[in-house]
PDB file of C-alpha atoms in Angstrom:
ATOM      1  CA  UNK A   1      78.489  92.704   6.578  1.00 52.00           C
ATOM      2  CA  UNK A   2      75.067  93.093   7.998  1.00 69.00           C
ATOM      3  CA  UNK A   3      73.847  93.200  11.228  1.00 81.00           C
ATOM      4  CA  UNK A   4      71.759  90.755  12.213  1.00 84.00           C
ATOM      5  CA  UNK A   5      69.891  89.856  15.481  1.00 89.00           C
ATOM      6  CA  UNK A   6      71.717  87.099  17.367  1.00 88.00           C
ATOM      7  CA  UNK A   7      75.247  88.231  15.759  1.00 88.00           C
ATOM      8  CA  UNK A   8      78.294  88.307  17.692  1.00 90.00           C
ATOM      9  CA  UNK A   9      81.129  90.111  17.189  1.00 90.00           C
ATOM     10  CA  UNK A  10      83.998  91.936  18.398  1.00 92.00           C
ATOM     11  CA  UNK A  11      83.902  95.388  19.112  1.00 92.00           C
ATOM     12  CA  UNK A  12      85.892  98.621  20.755  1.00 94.00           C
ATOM     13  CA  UNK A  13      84.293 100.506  23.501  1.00 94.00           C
ATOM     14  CA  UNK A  14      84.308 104.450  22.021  1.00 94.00           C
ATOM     15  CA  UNK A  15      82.131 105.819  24.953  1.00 94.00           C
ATOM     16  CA  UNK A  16      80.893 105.541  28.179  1.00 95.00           C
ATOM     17  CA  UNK A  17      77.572 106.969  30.064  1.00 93.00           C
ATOM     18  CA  UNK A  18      75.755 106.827  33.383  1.00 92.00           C
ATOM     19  CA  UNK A  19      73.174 103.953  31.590  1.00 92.00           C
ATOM     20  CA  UNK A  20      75.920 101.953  29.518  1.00 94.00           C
ATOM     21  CA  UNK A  21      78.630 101.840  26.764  1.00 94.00           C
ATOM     22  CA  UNK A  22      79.021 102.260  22.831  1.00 94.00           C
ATOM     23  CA  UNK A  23      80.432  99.929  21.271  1.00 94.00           C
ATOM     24  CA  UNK A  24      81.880 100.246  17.714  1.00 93.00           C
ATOM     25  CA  UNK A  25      80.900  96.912  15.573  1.00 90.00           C
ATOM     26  CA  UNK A  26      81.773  98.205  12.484  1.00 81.00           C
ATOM     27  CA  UNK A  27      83.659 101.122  11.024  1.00 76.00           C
ATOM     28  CA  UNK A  28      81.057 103.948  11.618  1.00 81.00           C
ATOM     29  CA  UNK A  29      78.444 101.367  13.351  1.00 89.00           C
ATOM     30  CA  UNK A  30      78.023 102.072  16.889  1.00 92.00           C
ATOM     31  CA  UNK A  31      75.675 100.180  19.313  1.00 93.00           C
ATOM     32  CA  UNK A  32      74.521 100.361  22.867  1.00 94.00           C
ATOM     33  CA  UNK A  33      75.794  98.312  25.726  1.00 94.00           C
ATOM     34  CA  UNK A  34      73.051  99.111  28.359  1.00 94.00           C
ATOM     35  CA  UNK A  35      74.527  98.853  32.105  1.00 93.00           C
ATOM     36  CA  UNK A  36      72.228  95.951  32.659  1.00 93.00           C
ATOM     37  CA  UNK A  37      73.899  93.777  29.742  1.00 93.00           C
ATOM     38  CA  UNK A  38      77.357  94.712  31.001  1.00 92.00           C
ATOM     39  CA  UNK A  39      77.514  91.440  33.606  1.00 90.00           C
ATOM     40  CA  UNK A  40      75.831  88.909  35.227  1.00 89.00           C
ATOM     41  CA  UNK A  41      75.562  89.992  38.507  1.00 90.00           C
ATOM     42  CA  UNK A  42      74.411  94.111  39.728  1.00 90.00           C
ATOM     43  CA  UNK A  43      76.669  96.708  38.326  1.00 88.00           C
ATOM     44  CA  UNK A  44      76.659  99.687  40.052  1.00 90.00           C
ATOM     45  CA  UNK A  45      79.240 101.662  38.100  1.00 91.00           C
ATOM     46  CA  UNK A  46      80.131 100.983  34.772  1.00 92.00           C
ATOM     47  CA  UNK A  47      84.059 102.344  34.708  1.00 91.00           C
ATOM     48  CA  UNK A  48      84.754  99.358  37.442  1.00 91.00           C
ATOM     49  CA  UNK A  49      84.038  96.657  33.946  1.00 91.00           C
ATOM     50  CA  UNK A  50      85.072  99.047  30.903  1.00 92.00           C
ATOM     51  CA  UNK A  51      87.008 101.948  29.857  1.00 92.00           C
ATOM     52  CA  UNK A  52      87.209 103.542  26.574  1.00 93.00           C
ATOM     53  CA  UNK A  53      89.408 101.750  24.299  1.00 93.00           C
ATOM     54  CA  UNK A  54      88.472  97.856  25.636  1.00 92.00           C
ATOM     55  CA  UNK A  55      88.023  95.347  23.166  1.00 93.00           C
ATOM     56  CA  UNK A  56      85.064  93.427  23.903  1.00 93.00           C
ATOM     57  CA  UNK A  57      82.857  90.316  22.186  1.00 93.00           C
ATOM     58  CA  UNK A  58      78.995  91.365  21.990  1.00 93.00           C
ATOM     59  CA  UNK A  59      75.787  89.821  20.878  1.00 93.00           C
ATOM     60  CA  UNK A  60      73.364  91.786  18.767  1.00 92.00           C
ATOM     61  CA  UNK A  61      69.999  91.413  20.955  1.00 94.00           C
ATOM     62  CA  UNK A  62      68.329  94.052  18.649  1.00 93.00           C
ATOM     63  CA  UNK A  63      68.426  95.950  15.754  1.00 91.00           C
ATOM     64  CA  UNK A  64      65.610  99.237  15.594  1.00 91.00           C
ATOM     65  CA  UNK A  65      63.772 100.751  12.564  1.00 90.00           C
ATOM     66  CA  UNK A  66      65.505 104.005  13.614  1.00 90.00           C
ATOM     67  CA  UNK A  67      68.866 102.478  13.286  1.00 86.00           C
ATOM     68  CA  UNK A  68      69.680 102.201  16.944  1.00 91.00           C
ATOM     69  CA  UNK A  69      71.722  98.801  17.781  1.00 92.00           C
ATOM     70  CA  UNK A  70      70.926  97.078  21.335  1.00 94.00           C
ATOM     71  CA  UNK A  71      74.044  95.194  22.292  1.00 94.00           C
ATOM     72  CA  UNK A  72      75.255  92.691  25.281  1.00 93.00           C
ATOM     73  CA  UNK A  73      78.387  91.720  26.653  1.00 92.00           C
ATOM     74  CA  UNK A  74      77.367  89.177  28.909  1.00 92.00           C
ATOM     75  CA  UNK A  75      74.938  87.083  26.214  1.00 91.00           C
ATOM     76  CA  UNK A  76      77.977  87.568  24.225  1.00 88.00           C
ATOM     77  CA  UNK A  77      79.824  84.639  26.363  1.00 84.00           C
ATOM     78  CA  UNK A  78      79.387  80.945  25.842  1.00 76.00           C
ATOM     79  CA  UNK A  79      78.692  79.322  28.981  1.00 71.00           C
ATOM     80  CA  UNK A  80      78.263  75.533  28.950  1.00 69.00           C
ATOM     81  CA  UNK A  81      75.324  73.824  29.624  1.00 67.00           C
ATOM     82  CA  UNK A  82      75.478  72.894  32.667  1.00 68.00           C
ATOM     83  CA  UNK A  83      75.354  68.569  33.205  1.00 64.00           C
ATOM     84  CA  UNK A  84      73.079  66.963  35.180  1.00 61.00           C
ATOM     85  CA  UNK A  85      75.362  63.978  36.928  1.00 59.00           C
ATOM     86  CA  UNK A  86      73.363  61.719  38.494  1.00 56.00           C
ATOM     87  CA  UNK A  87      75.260  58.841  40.439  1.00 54.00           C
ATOM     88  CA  UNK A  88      74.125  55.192  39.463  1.00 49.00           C
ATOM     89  CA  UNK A  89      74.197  54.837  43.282  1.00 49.00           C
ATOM     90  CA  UNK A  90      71.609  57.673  43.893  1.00 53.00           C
ATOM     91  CA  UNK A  91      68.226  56.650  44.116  1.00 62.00           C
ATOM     92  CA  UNK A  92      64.932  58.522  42.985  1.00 70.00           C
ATOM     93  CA  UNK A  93      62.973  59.145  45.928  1.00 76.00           C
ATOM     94  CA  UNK A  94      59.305  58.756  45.171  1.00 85.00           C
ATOM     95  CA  UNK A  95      56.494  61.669  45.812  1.00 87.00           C
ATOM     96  CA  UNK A  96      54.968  59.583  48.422  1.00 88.00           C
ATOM     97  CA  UNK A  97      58.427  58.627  50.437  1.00 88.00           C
ATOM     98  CA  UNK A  98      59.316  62.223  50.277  1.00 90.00           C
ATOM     99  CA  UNK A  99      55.672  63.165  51.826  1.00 90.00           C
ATOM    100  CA  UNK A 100      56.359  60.584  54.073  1.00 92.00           C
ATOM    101  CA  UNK A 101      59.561  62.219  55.584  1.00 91.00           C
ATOM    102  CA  UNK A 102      58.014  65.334  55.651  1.00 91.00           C
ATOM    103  CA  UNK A 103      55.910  65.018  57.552  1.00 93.00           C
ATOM    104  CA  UNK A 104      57.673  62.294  59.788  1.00 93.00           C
ATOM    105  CA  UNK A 105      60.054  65.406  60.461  1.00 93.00           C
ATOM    106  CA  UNK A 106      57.346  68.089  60.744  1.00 93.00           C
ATOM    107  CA  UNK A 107      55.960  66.185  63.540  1.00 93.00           C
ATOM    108  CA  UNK A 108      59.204  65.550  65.341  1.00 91.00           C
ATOM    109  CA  UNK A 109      59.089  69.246  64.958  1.00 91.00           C
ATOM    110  CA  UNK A 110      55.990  69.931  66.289  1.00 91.00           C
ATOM    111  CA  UNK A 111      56.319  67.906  69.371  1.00 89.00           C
ATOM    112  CA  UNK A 112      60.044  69.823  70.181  1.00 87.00           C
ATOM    113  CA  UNK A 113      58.093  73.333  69.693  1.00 86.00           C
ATOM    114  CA  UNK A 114      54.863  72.236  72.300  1.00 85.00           C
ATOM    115  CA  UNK A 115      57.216  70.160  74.992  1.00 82.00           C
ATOM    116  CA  UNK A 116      59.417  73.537  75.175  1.00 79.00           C
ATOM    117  CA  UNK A 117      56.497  76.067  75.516  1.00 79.00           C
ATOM    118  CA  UNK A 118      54.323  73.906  77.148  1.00 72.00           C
ATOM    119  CA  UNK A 119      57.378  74.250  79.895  1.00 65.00           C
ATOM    120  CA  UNK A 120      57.810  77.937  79.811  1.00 65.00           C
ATOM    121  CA  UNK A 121      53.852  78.074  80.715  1.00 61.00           C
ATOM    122  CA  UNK A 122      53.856  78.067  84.077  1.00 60.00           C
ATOM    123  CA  UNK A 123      54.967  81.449  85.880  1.00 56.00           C
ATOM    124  CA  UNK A 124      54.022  82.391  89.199  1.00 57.00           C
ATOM    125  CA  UNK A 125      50.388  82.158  89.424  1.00 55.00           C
ATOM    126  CA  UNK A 126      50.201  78.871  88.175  1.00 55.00           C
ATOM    127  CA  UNK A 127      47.740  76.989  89.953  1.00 56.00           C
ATOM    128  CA  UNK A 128      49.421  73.738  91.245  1.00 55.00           C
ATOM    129  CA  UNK A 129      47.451  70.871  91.719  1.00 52.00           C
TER     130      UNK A 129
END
């Protein structure tokens, strides 16, 4: 079986680092999990998603001329697509109605911000006339 870019397959976690995992693909093929292909979101330390011995699914993202294998876990997992639902009911808003309301509530806004530091003007050296 070769290893192609784009490839999943299952694999056993032989050893962990500071930077990311190896993964065994194949009998004798080993390939890097960096730490930033572990998840989707920030992982800080590695040991708190794998330990040696895990079974995980991987992706092949690339294979080097030195023989090196880049691998991810979290391309490795099919998310659906999300769908777009639109509602019959909802209604497209055009460009100009939207600029419309925008500034319709910029304004509003505007006139809130100058009545209530227009009031705070004052002090005690105003000069009242």
């Amino acid at each position: 079986m070769s290893i192609e870019v784009g490839s999943k397959l299952q694999g056993k976690v032989t050893g962990i680092t500071n930077f990311g995992a190896f993964v065994e693909i194949e009998r004798g093929t080993t390939g890097l999990v960096h730490i930033s292909e572990v998840a989707d979101n920030y992982v800080k330390d590695i040991n708190e998603h794998l330990s040696v011995g895990d079974e995980v699914k991987v992706k092949v993202i690339n294979v080097e001329k030195d023989g090196k294998i880049g691998l991810s876990i979290k391309k490795a997992v099919d998310k659906p697509k999300p769908k777009r639902q639109r509602d019959n009911r909802e209604r497209v808003e055009s460009f100009e109605s939207k600029m419309n309301r925008f500034l319709k509530d910029s304004e509003d806004r505007l006139a809130s911000l100058k009545k209530h530091t227009e009031s705070k003007r004052g002090g005690r050296g105003a000069k009242r006339g």
